[in-house]
Amino acid sequence: MADENENTTPEEQALADEWAAALSESGDAGQDDIDAMLAASAASQPAAPRAPMEEFGSMPKVNNPVNLEGPNLDVILDIPVSISMEVGNVDITIRNLLQLNQGSVIELDRLAGEPLDVLVNGTLIAHGEVVVVNEKFGIRLTDVISPSERIKKLR
């Protein structure tokens, strides 16, 4: 018993003294009575299911190195996206849409020579101009929207 008192802190000793005083005031309640009351209160309340201690072991080791520049983007680099160039747009009624035929002209909201919008999955990421590369159309990017501006547009 003397060894136990040497290992306790003053706060623990004060708490133990308070419990001893409370038990002595209660009369003849001994340790057996306290254990019986605890068992009775535990029986009246359903016990929460306990998980095995193995589940709370150390965290699994991750093979990905920590990169201070940002998240590892390797996991998304092979996801296909749809890129499109928008020359302009216009809203028309269904009546006018049904009247369109070969040779009809639709007036767009852009002037000739204005840059085109470059969209990735419908999100504007840049502006550019049309060029011809090996007899195919291409686009030269003239203005790329910053990532922070793209994120703001998503919200």
mmCIF file of C-alpha atoms in Angstrom:
data_model
loop_
_atom_site.group_PDB
_atom_site.id
_atom_site.type_symbol
_atom_site.label_atom_id
_atom_site.label_comp_id
_atom_site.label_asym_id
_atom_site.label_seq_id
_atom_site.Cartn_x
_atom_site.Cartn_y
_atom_site.Cartn_z
ATOM 1 C CA MET A 1 0.000 0.000 0.000
ATOM 2 C CA ALA A 2 2.936 2.319 0.716
ATOM 3 C CA ASP A 3 4.279 1.655 -2.795
ATOM 4 C CA GLU A 4 0.960 2.776 -4.330
ATOM 5 C CA ASN A 5 1.035 6.105 -2.474
ATOM 6 C CA GLU A 6 4.538 6.845 -3.735
ATOM 7 C CA ASN A 7 3.395 6.602 -7.401
ATOM 8 C CA THR A 8 0.284 8.799 -7.112
ATOM 9 C CA THR A 9 0.203 12.500 -7.875
ATOM 10 C CA PRO A 10 -1.155 15.000 -5.347
ATOM 11 C CA GLU A 11 -4.321 15.424 -7.465
ATOM 12 C CA GLU A 12 -4.942 11.671 -7.499
ATOM 13 C CA GLN A 13 -4.346 11.467 -3.749
ATOM 14 C CA ALA A 14 -6.805 14.331 -3.115
ATOM 15 C CA LEU A 15 -9.441 12.594 -5.240
ATOM 16 C CA ALA A 16 -8.874 9.316 -3.398
ATOM 17 C CA ASP A 17 -9.201 11.127 -0.046
ATOM 18 C CA GLU A 18 -12.510 12.703 -1.169
ATOM 19 C CA TRP A 19 -13.873 9.279 -2.138
ATOM 20 C CA ALA A 20 -12.737 7.793 1.154
ATOM 21 C CA ALA A 21 -14.451 10.610 3.074
ATOM 22 C CA ALA A 22 -17.661 10.185 1.055
ATOM 23 C CA LEU A 23 -17.675 6.434 1.651
ATOM 24 C CA SER A 24 -17.080 6.834 5.362
ATOM 25 C CA GLU A 25 -20.007 9.298 5.606
ATOM 26 C CA SER A 26 -22.336 6.863 3.884
ATOM 27 C CA GLY A 27 -22.093 4.497 6.815
ATOM 28 C CA ASP A 28 -21.473 0.816 6.412
ATOM 29 C CA ALA A 29 -21.164 0.749 2.621
ATOM 30 C CA GLY A 30 -18.217 -1.416 1.787
ATOM 31 C CA GLN A 31 -16.516 -2.325 -1.465
ATOM 32 C CA ASP A 32 -18.953 -5.227 -1.983
ATOM 33 C CA ASP A 33 -21.901 -2.815 -1.799
ATOM 34 C CA ILE A 34 -20.280 -0.434 -4.300
ATOM 35 C CA ASP A 35 -19.585 -3.301 -6.710
ATOM 36 C CA ALA A 36 -23.196 -4.470 -6.413
ATOM 37 C CA MET A 37 -24.533 -0.976 -7.185
ATOM 38 C CA LEU A 38 -22.248 -0.658 -10.204
ATOM 39 C CA ALA A 39 -23.332 -4.093 -11.486
ATOM 40 C CA ALA A 40 -27.008 -3.183 -11.032
ATOM 41 C CA SER A 41 -26.634 0.097 -12.932
ATOM 42 C CA ALA A 42 -24.705 -1.683 -15.710
ATOM 43 C CA ALA A 43 -27.477 -4.303 -15.994
ATOM 44 C CA SER A 44 -30.186 -1.643 -16.311
ATOM 45 C CA GLN A 45 -28.381 0.159 -19.144
ATOM 46 C CA PRO A 46 -27.688 -1.729 -22.392
ATOM 47 C CA ALA A 47 -24.016 -2.123 -22.994
ATOM 48 C CA ALA A 48 -22.626 -0.498 -26.123
ATOM 49 C CA PRO A 49 -21.074 -2.967 -28.559
ATOM 50 C CA ARG A 50 -17.342 -2.986 -28.271
ATOM 51 C CA ALA A 51 -15.014 -3.197 -31.235
ATOM 52 C CA PRO A 52 -12.005 -5.465 -31.012
ATOM 53 C CA MET A 53 -8.798 -3.650 -30.202
ATOM 54 C CA GLU A 54 -7.178 -4.828 -33.439
ATOM 55 C CA GLU A 55 -9.301 -2.327 -35.380
ATOM 56 C CA PHE A 56 -7.738 0.557 -33.535
ATOM 57 C CA GLY A 57 -4.160 -0.310 -34.396
ATOM 58 C CA SER A 58 -1.705 1.986 -36.093
ATOM 59 C CA MET A 59 -2.613 3.713 -39.329
ATOM 60 C CA PRO A 60 -1.770 1.770 -42.516
ATOM 61 C CA LYS A 61 1.321 2.962 -44.274
ATOM 62 C CA VAL A 62 0.698 4.819 -47.513
ATOM 63 C CA ASN A 63 3.121 4.259 -50.367
ATOM 64 C CA ASN A 64 2.446 7.694 -51.906
ATOM 65 C CA PRO A 65 5.172 10.169 -51.008
ATOM 66 C CA VAL A 66 4.109 13.399 -49.360
ATOM 67 C CA ASN A 67 4.229 16.275 -51.838
ATOM 68 C CA LEU A 68 4.456 19.791 -50.457
ATOM 69 C CA GLU A 69 3.308 21.326 -53.757
ATOM 70 C CA GLY A 70 -0.252 19.979 -53.507
ATOM 71 C CA PRO A 71 -2.274 16.795 -53.884
ATOM 72 C CA ASN A 72 -1.012 13.891 -55.965
ATOM 73 C CA LEU A 73 -2.823 14.229 -59.307
ATOM 74 C CA ASP A 74 -1.648 10.893 -60.728
ATOM 75 C CA VAL A 75 -4.964 9.275 -59.798
ATOM 76 C CA ILE A 76 -6.955 11.526 -62.140
ATOM 77 C CA LEU A 77 -4.564 12.009 -65.066
ATOM 78 C CA ASP A 78 -6.135 9.209 -67.145
ATOM 79 C CA ILE A 79 -9.759 10.334 -66.771
ATOM 80 C CA PRO A 80 -11.139 11.369 -70.173
ATOM 81 C CA VAL A 81 -12.715 14.818 -70.497
ATOM 82 C CA SER A 82 -14.607 16.473 -73.326
ATOM 83 C CA ILE A 83 -13.058 19.638 -74.761
ATOM 84 C CA SER A 84 -15.042 21.878 -77.095
ATOM 85 C CA MET A 85 -14.699 25.282 -78.721
ATOM 86 C CA GLU A 86 -17.653 27.631 -78.759
ATOM 87 C CA VAL A 87 -17.828 30.115 -81.640
ATOM 88 C CA GLY A 88 -20.881 31.789 -80.146
ATOM 89 C CA ASN A 89 -24.442 31.088 -79.112
ATOM 90 C CA VAL A 90 -27.965 32.329 -79.552
ATOM 91 C CA ASP A 91 -31.350 31.595 -78.020
ATOM 92 C CA ILE A 92 -34.122 30.875 -80.508
ATOM 93 C CA THR A 93 -37.670 29.629 -80.207
ATOM 94 C CA ILE A 94 -38.684 26.111 -81.136
ATOM 95 C CA ARG A 95 -40.777 27.581 -83.996
ATOM 96 C CA ASN A 96 -37.642 29.151 -85.537
ATOM 97 C CA LEU A 97 -35.619 25.990 -84.888
ATOM 98 C CA LEU A 98 -38.160 23.901 -86.814
ATOM 99 C CA GLN A 99 -38.037 26.343 -89.754
ATOM 100 C CA LEU A 100 -34.259 25.883 -90.224
ATOM 101 C CA ASN A 101 -33.169 24.073 -93.375
ATOM 102 C CA GLN A 102 -30.080 23.746 -95.553
ATOM 103 C CA GLY A 103 -28.618 27.180 -96.274
ATOM 104 C CA SER A 104 -30.216 28.914 -93.262
ATOM 105 C CA VAL A 105 -28.005 31.417 -91.445
ATOM 106 C CA ILE A 106 -28.053 31.756 -87.665
ATOM 107 C CA GLU A 107 -26.701 35.024 -86.316
ATOM 108 C CA LEU A 108 -24.486 34.461 -83.248
ATOM 109 C CA ASP A 109 -23.735 36.808 -80.377
ATOM 110 C CA ARG A 110 -20.062 37.282 -81.330
ATOM 111 C CA LEU A 111 -18.331 39.497 -83.824
ATOM 112 C CA ALA A 112 -16.050 38.084 -86.515
ATOM 113 C CA GLY A 113 -12.487 37.833 -85.234
ATOM 114 C CA GLU A 114 -13.440 37.582 -81.563
ATOM 115 C CA PRO A 115 -11.733 34.779 -79.615
ATOM 116 C CA LEU A 116 -13.509 31.458 -79.182
ATOM 117 C CA ASP A 117 -14.340 29.961 -75.789
ATOM 118 C CA VAL A 118 -12.527 26.736 -74.884
ATOM 119 C CA LEU A 119 -14.717 24.554 -72.666
ATOM 120 C CA VAL A 120 -13.732 21.393 -70.768
ATOM 121 C CA ASN A 121 -16.793 19.383 -69.753
ATOM 122 C CA GLY A 122 -18.824 22.569 -70.227
ATOM 123 C CA THR A 123 -16.588 24.750 -68.020
ATOM 124 C CA LEU A 124 -14.803 27.715 -69.564
ATOM 125 C CA ILE A 125 -11.034 27.351 -69.172
ATOM 126 C CA ALA A 126 -9.545 29.530 -71.934
ATOM 127 C CA HIS A 127 -10.038 31.725 -74.989
ATOM 128 C CA GLY A 128 -8.339 31.152 -78.318
ATOM 129 C CA GLU A 129 -8.241 31.771 -82.050
ATOM 130 C CA VAL A 130 -8.784 29.359 -84.931
ATOM 131 C CA VAL A 131 -5.710 28.133 -86.816
ATOM 132 C CA VAL A 132 -5.167 25.549 -89.555
ATOM 133 C CA VAL A 133 -2.685 22.751 -88.792
ATOM 134 C CA ASN A 134 -1.990 20.106 -91.498
ATOM 135 C CA GLU A 135 -5.295 20.880 -93.230
ATOM 136 C CA LYS A 136 -7.213 20.500 -89.957
ATOM 137 C CA PHE A 137 -8.689 23.165 -87.738
ATOM 138 C CA GLY A 138 -7.000 23.848 -84.433
ATOM 139 C CA ILE A 139 -7.053 26.523 -81.785
ATOM 140 C CA ARG A 140 -4.253 28.657 -80.402
ATOM 141 C CA LEU A 141 -4.891 29.568 -76.780
ATOM 142 C CA THR A 142 -4.615 33.297 -76.220
ATOM 143 C CA ASP A 143 -5.885 33.593 -72.647
ATOM 144 C CA VAL A 144 -6.070 30.814 -70.051
ATOM 145 C CA ILE A 145 -8.317 31.360 -67.045
ATOM 146 C CA SER A 146 -6.546 30.909 -63.699
ATOM 147 C CA PRO A 147 -7.417 27.835 -61.596
ATOM 148 C CA SER A 148 -8.794 30.026 -58.802
ATOM 149 C CA GLU A 149 -11.198 31.732 -61.223
ATOM 150 C CA ARG A 150 -12.312 28.326 -62.570
ATOM 151 C CA ILE A 151 -13.065 27.148 -59.026
ATOM 152 C CA LYS A 152 -15.073 30.312 -58.338
ATOM 153 C CA LYS A 153 -17.191 29.659 -61.448
ATOM 154 C CA LEU A 154 -17.942 26.110 -60.273
ATOM 155 C CA ARG A 155 -19.532 27.431 -57.068
#
